[in-house]
Amino acid sequence: MEIVLALASSVAVLFGADRLMLWLESRGHVNWRRKGRKDLSEEPTTGIDGMLQG
């Protein structure tokens, strides 16, 4: 019975974390599931990249 409660509480925590991340994504704070990852080749380069490229 303790295993069932532990699994149920784990599922509840994971579900709550997922919903929190989706809410943060809708506010524009993070990219979670719906917007996907950014293409890093489209991001501007920084000064460090210029120093590393020579």
PDB file of N, CA and C in Angstrom:
ATOM      1  N   MET A   1       0.820  -1.196   0.000  1.00  0.00           N
ATOM      2  CA  MET A   1       0.000   0.000   0.000  1.00  0.00           C
ATOM      3  C   MET A   1       0.866   1.263   0.000  1.00  0.00           C
ATOM      4  N   GLU A   2       2.012   1.188   0.677  1.00  0.00           N
ATOM      5  CA  GLU A   2       2.894   2.348   0.716  1.00  0.00           C
ATOM      6  C   GLU A   2       3.479   2.648  -0.660  1.00  0.00           C
ATOM      7  N   ILE A   3       3.714   1.582  -1.442  1.00  0.00           N
ATOM      8  CA  ILE A   3       4.262   1.775  -2.782  1.00  0.00           C
ATOM      9  C   ILE A   3       3.252   2.496  -3.669  1.00  0.00           C
ATOM     10  N   VAL A   4       1.997   2.140  -3.536  1.00  0.00           N
ATOM     11  CA  VAL A   4       0.948   2.779  -4.334  1.00  0.00           C
ATOM     12  C   VAL A   4       0.848   4.255  -3.981  1.00  0.00           C
ATOM     13  N   LEU A   5       0.906   4.568  -2.693  1.00  0.00           N
ATOM     14  CA  LEU A   5       0.863   5.975  -2.277  1.00  0.00           C
ATOM     15  C   LEU A   5       2.087   6.739  -2.760  1.00  0.00           C
ATOM     16  N   ALA A   6       3.249   6.099  -2.715  1.00  0.00           N
ATOM     17  CA  ALA A   6       4.465   6.753  -3.187  1.00  0.00           C
ATOM     18  C   ALA A   6       4.382   7.020  -4.689  1.00  0.00           C
ATOM     19  N   LEU A   7       3.902   6.060  -5.453  1.00  0.00           N
ATOM     20  CA  LEU A   7       3.751   6.260  -6.895  1.00  0.00           C
ATOM     21  C   LEU A   7       2.715   7.328  -7.218  1.00  0.00           C
ATOM     22  N   ALA A   8       1.619   7.310  -6.495  1.00  0.00           N
ATOM     23  CA  ALA A   8       0.566   8.313  -6.731  1.00  0.00           C
ATOM     24  C   ALA A   8       1.064   9.715  -6.397  1.00  0.00           C
ATOM     25  N   SER A   9       1.807   9.846  -5.323  1.00  0.00           N
ATOM     26  CA  SER A   9       2.320  11.169  -4.964  1.00  0.00           C
ATOM     27  C   SER A   9       3.387  11.618  -5.964  1.00  0.00           C
ATOM     28  N   SER A  10       4.191  10.689  -6.482  1.00  0.00           N
ATOM     29  CA  SER A  10       5.184  11.039  -7.497  1.00  0.00           C
ATOM     30  C   SER A  10       4.509  11.527  -8.768  1.00  0.00           C
ATOM     31  N   VAL A  11       3.453  10.845  -9.177  1.00  0.00           N
ATOM     32  CA  VAL A  11       2.716  11.263 -10.371  1.00  0.00           C
ATOM     33  C   VAL A  11       2.100  12.641 -10.152  1.00  0.00           C
ATOM     34  N   ALA A  12       1.566  12.884  -8.973  1.00  0.00           N
ATOM     35  CA  ALA A  12       0.955  14.180  -8.676  1.00  0.00           C
ATOM     36  C   ALA A  12       1.995  15.299  -8.716  1.00  0.00           C
ATOM     37  N   VAL A  13       3.167  15.048  -8.187  1.00  0.00           N
ATOM     38  CA  VAL A  13       4.234  16.058  -8.192  1.00  0.00           C
ATOM     39  C   VAL A  13       4.695  16.332  -9.617  1.00  0.00           C
ATOM     40  N   LEU A  14       4.889  15.290 -10.423  1.00  0.00           N
ATOM     41  CA  LEU A  14       5.313  15.480 -11.804  1.00  0.00           C
ATOM     42  C   LEU A  14       4.255  16.216 -12.620  1.00  0.00           C
ATOM     43  N   PHE A  15       2.997  15.884 -12.404  1.00  0.00           N
ATOM     44  CA  PHE A  15       1.910  16.575 -13.102  1.00  0.00           C
ATOM     45  C   PHE A  15       1.881  18.053 -12.709  1.00  0.00           C
ATOM     46  N   GLY A  16       2.029  18.326 -11.419  1.00  0.00           N
ATOM     47  CA  GLY A  16       2.041  19.711 -10.957  1.00  0.00           C
ATOM     48  C   GLY A  16       3.217  20.495 -11.519  1.00  0.00           C
ATOM     49  N   ALA A  17       4.388  19.865 -11.587  1.00  0.00           N
ATOM     50  CA  ALA A  17       5.558  20.534 -12.146  1.00  0.00           C
ATOM     51  C   ALA A  17       5.355  20.817 -13.635  1.00  0.00           C
ATOM     52  N   ASP A  18       4.757  19.882 -14.351  1.00  0.00           N
ATOM     53  CA  ASP A  18       4.486  20.081 -15.767  1.00  0.00           C
ATOM     54  C   ASP A  18       3.520  21.235 -15.973  1.00  0.00           C
ATOM     55  N   ARG A  19       2.466  21.282 -15.187  1.00  0.00           N
ATOM     56  CA  ARG A  19       1.496  22.378 -15.306  1.00  0.00           C
ATOM     57  C   ARG A  19       2.139  23.721 -14.959  1.00  0.00           C
ATOM     58  N   LEU A  20       3.024  23.741 -13.952  1.00  0.00           N
ATOM     59  CA  LEU A  20       3.729  24.973 -13.594  1.00  0.00           C
ATOM     60  C   LEU A  20       4.617  25.437 -14.745  1.00  0.00           C
ATOM     61  N   MET A  21       5.331  24.503 -15.365  1.00  0.00           N
ATOM     62  CA  MET A  21       6.197  24.879 -16.477  1.00  0.00           C
ATOM     63  C   MET A  21       5.388  25.364 -17.681  1.00  0.00           C
ATOM     64  N   LEU A  22       4.233  24.749 -17.931  1.00  0.00           N
ATOM     65  CA  LEU A  22       3.377  25.231 -19.022  1.00  0.00           C
ATOM     66  C   LEU A  22       2.842  26.630 -18.733  1.00  0.00           C
ATOM     67  N   TRP A  23       2.526  26.901 -17.485  1.00  0.00           N
ATOM     68  CA  TRP A  23       2.061  28.241 -17.111  1.00  0.00           C
ATOM     69  C   TRP A  23       3.186  29.259 -17.296  1.00  0.00           C
ATOM     70  N   LEU A  24       4.396  28.903 -16.878  1.00  0.00           N
ATOM     71  CA  LEU A  24       5.537  29.799 -17.060  1.00  0.00           C
ATOM     72  C   LEU A  24       5.831  30.015 -18.541  1.00  0.00           C
ATOM     73  N   GLU A  25       5.625  28.979 -19.360  1.00  0.00           N
ATOM     74  CA  GLU A  25       5.832  29.121 -20.790  1.00  0.00           C
ATOM     75  C   GLU A  25       4.810  30.075 -21.401  1.00  0.00           C
ATOM     76  N   SER A  26       3.584  30.009 -20.933  1.00  0.00           N
ATOM     77  CA  SER A  26       2.560  30.911 -21.469  1.00  0.00           C
ATOM     78  C   SER A  26       2.851  32.364 -21.104  1.00  0.00           C
ATOM     79  N   ARG A  27       3.583  32.574 -20.022  1.00  0.00           N
ATOM     80  CA  ARG A  27       3.978  33.922 -19.621  1.00  0.00           C
ATOM     81  C   ARG A  27       5.252  34.387 -20.309  1.00  0.00           C
ATOM     82  N   GLY A  28       5.930  33.486 -21.039  1.00  0.00           N
ATOM     83  CA  GLY A  28       7.127  33.857 -21.776  1.00  0.00           C
ATOM     84  C   GLY A  28       8.420  33.688 -21.002  1.00  0.00           C
ATOM     85  N   HIS A  29       8.403  32.979 -19.886  1.00  0.00           N
ATOM     86  CA  HIS A  29       9.609  32.842 -19.070  1.00  0.00           C
ATOM     87  C   HIS A  29      10.498  31.682 -19.500  1.00  0.00           C
ATOM     88  N   VAL A  30       9.914  30.587 -19.970  1.00  0.00           N
ATOM     89  CA  VAL A  30      10.681  29.404 -20.357  1.00  0.00           C
ATOM     90  C   VAL A  30      10.091  28.806 -21.624  1.00  0.00           C
ATOM     91  N   ASN A  31      10.868  27.980 -22.305  1.00  0.00           N
ATOM     92  CA  ASN A  31      10.355  27.145 -23.393  1.00  0.00           C
ATOM     93  C   ASN A  31      10.274  25.733 -22.845  1.00  0.00           C
ATOM     94  N   TRP A  32       9.089  25.157 -22.826  1.00  0.00           N
ATOM     95  CA  TRP A  32       8.917  23.855 -22.200  1.00  0.00           C
ATOM     96  C   TRP A  32       8.513  22.803 -23.211  1.00  0.00           C
ATOM     97  N   ARG A  33       7.256  22.742 -23.608  1.00  0.00           N
ATOM     98  CA  ARG A  33       6.785  21.710 -24.530  1.00  0.00           C
ATOM     99  C   ARG A  33       6.191  22.289 -25.792  1.00  0.00           C
ATOM    100  N   ARG A  34       5.479  23.351 -25.701  1.00  0.00           N
ATOM    101  CA  ARG A  34       4.659  23.816 -26.820  1.00  0.00           C
ATOM    102  C   ARG A  34       5.450  24.626 -27.836  1.00  0.00           C
ATOM    103  N   LYS A  35       6.459  25.323 -27.416  1.00  0.00           N
ATOM    104  CA  LYS A  35       7.198  26.181 -28.341  1.00  0.00           C
ATOM    105  C   LYS A  35       8.461  25.512 -28.873  1.00  0.00           C
ATOM    106  N   GLY A  36       8.924  24.481 -28.248  1.00  0.00           N
ATOM    107  CA  GLY A  36      10.110  23.779 -28.721  1.00  0.00           C
ATOM    108  C   GLY A  36      11.386  24.554 -28.443  1.00  0.00           C
ATOM    109  N   ARG A  37      12.470  24.014 -28.951  1.00  0.00           N
ATOM    110  CA  ARG A  37      13.764  24.642 -28.743  1.00  0.00           C
ATOM    111  C   ARG A  37      14.039  25.691 -29.810  1.00  0.00           C
ATOM    112  N   LYS A  38      14.861  26.667 -29.452  1.00  0.00           N
ATOM    113  CA  LYS A  38      15.270  27.679 -30.406  1.00  0.00           C
ATOM    114  C   LYS A  38      16.387  27.121 -31.279  1.00  0.00           C
ATOM    115  N   ASP A  39      16.435  27.569 -32.516  1.00  0.00           N
ATOM    116  CA  ASP A  39      17.529  27.204 -33.397  1.00  0.00           C
ATOM    117  C   ASP A  39      18.696  28.123 -33.068  1.00  0.00           C
ATOM    118  N   LEU A  40      19.760  27.557 -32.515  1.00  0.00           N
ATOM    119  CA  LEU A  40      20.876  28.374 -32.046  1.00  0.00           C
ATOM    120  C   LEU A  40      21.648  29.014 -33.181  1.00  0.00           C
ATOM    121  N   SER A  41      21.533  28.500 -34.396  1.00  0.00           N
ATOM    122  CA  SER A  41      22.236  29.129 -35.509  1.00  0.00           C
ATOM    123  C   SER A  41      21.634  30.488 -35.859  1.00  0.00           C
ATOM    124  N   GLU A  42      20.394  30.724 -35.452  1.00  0.00           N
ATOM    125  CA  GLU A  42      19.744  32.006 -35.722  1.00  0.00           C
ATOM    126  C   GLU A  42      20.029  33.042 -34.641  1.00  0.00           C
ATOM    127  N   GLU A  43      20.592  32.615 -33.519  1.00  0.00           N
ATOM    128  CA  GLU A  43      20.884  33.530 -32.428  1.00  0.00           C
ATOM    129  C   GLU A  43      22.111  34.375 -32.771  1.00  0.00           C
ATOM    130  N   PRO A  44      22.153  35.608 -32.293  1.00  0.00           N
ATOM    131  CA  PRO A  44      23.328  36.441 -32.574  1.00  0.00           C
ATOM    132  C   PRO A  44      24.564  35.898 -31.860  1.00  0.00           C
ATOM    133  N   THR A  45      25.703  36.085 -32.487  1.00  0.00           N
ATOM    134  CA  THR A  45      26.951  35.640 -31.877  1.00  0.00           C
ATOM    135  C   THR A  45      27.422  36.684 -30.876  1.00  0.00           C
ATOM    136  N   THR A  46      28.197  36.252 -29.935  1.00  0.00           N
ATOM    137  CA  THR A  46      28.720  37.150 -28.911  1.00  0.00           C
ATOM    138  C   THR A  46      30.205  37.387 -29.144  1.00  0.00           C
ATOM    139  N   GLY A  47      30.776  38.220 -28.337  1.00  0.00           N
ATOM    140  CA  GLY A  47      32.194  38.511 -28.426  1.00  0.00           C
ATOM    141  C   GLY A  47      33.063  37.306 -28.173  1.00  0.00           C
ATOM    142  N   ILE A  48      32.625  36.424 -27.325  1.00  0.00           N
ATOM    143  CA  ILE A  48      33.390  35.220 -27.030  1.00  0.00           C
ATOM    144  C   ILE A  48      33.479  34.334 -28.257  1.00  0.00           C
ATOM    145  N   ASP A  49      32.383  34.239 -29.023  1.00  0.00           N
ATOM    146  CA  ASP A  49      32.405  33.441 -30.240  1.00  0.00           C
ATOM    147  C   ASP A  49      33.422  34.007 -31.231  1.00  0.00           C
ATOM    148  N   GLY A  50      33.494  35.333 -31.307  1.00  0.00           N
ATOM    149  CA  GLY A  50      34.456  35.955 -32.202  1.00  0.00           C
ATOM    150  C   GLY A  50      35.895  35.673 -31.793  1.00  0.00           C
ATOM    151  N   MET A  51      36.158  35.646 -30.511  1.00  0.00           N
ATOM    152  CA  MET A  51      37.508  35.355 -30.031  1.00  0.00           C
ATOM    153  C   MET A  51      37.868  33.897 -30.293  1.00  0.00           C
ATOM    154  N   LEU A  52      36.895  32.992 -30.173  1.00  0.00           N
ATOM    155  CA  LEU A  52      37.181  31.579 -30.373  1.00  0.00           C
ATOM    156  C   LEU A  52      37.358  31.236 -31.854  1.00  0.00           C
ATOM    157  N   GLN A  53      36.705  31.992 -32.734  1.00  0.00           N
ATOM    158  CA  GLN A  53      36.817  31.697 -34.156  1.00  0.00           C
ATOM    159  C   GLN A  53      38.133  32.215 -34.739  1.00  0.00           C
ATOM    160  N   GLY A  54      38.781  33.077 -34.038  1.00  0.00           N
ATOM    161  CA  GLY A  54      40.120  33.491 -34.454  1.00  0.00           C
ATOM    162  C   GLY A  54      40.147  34.809 -35.052  1.00  0.00           C
TER     163      GLY A  54
END
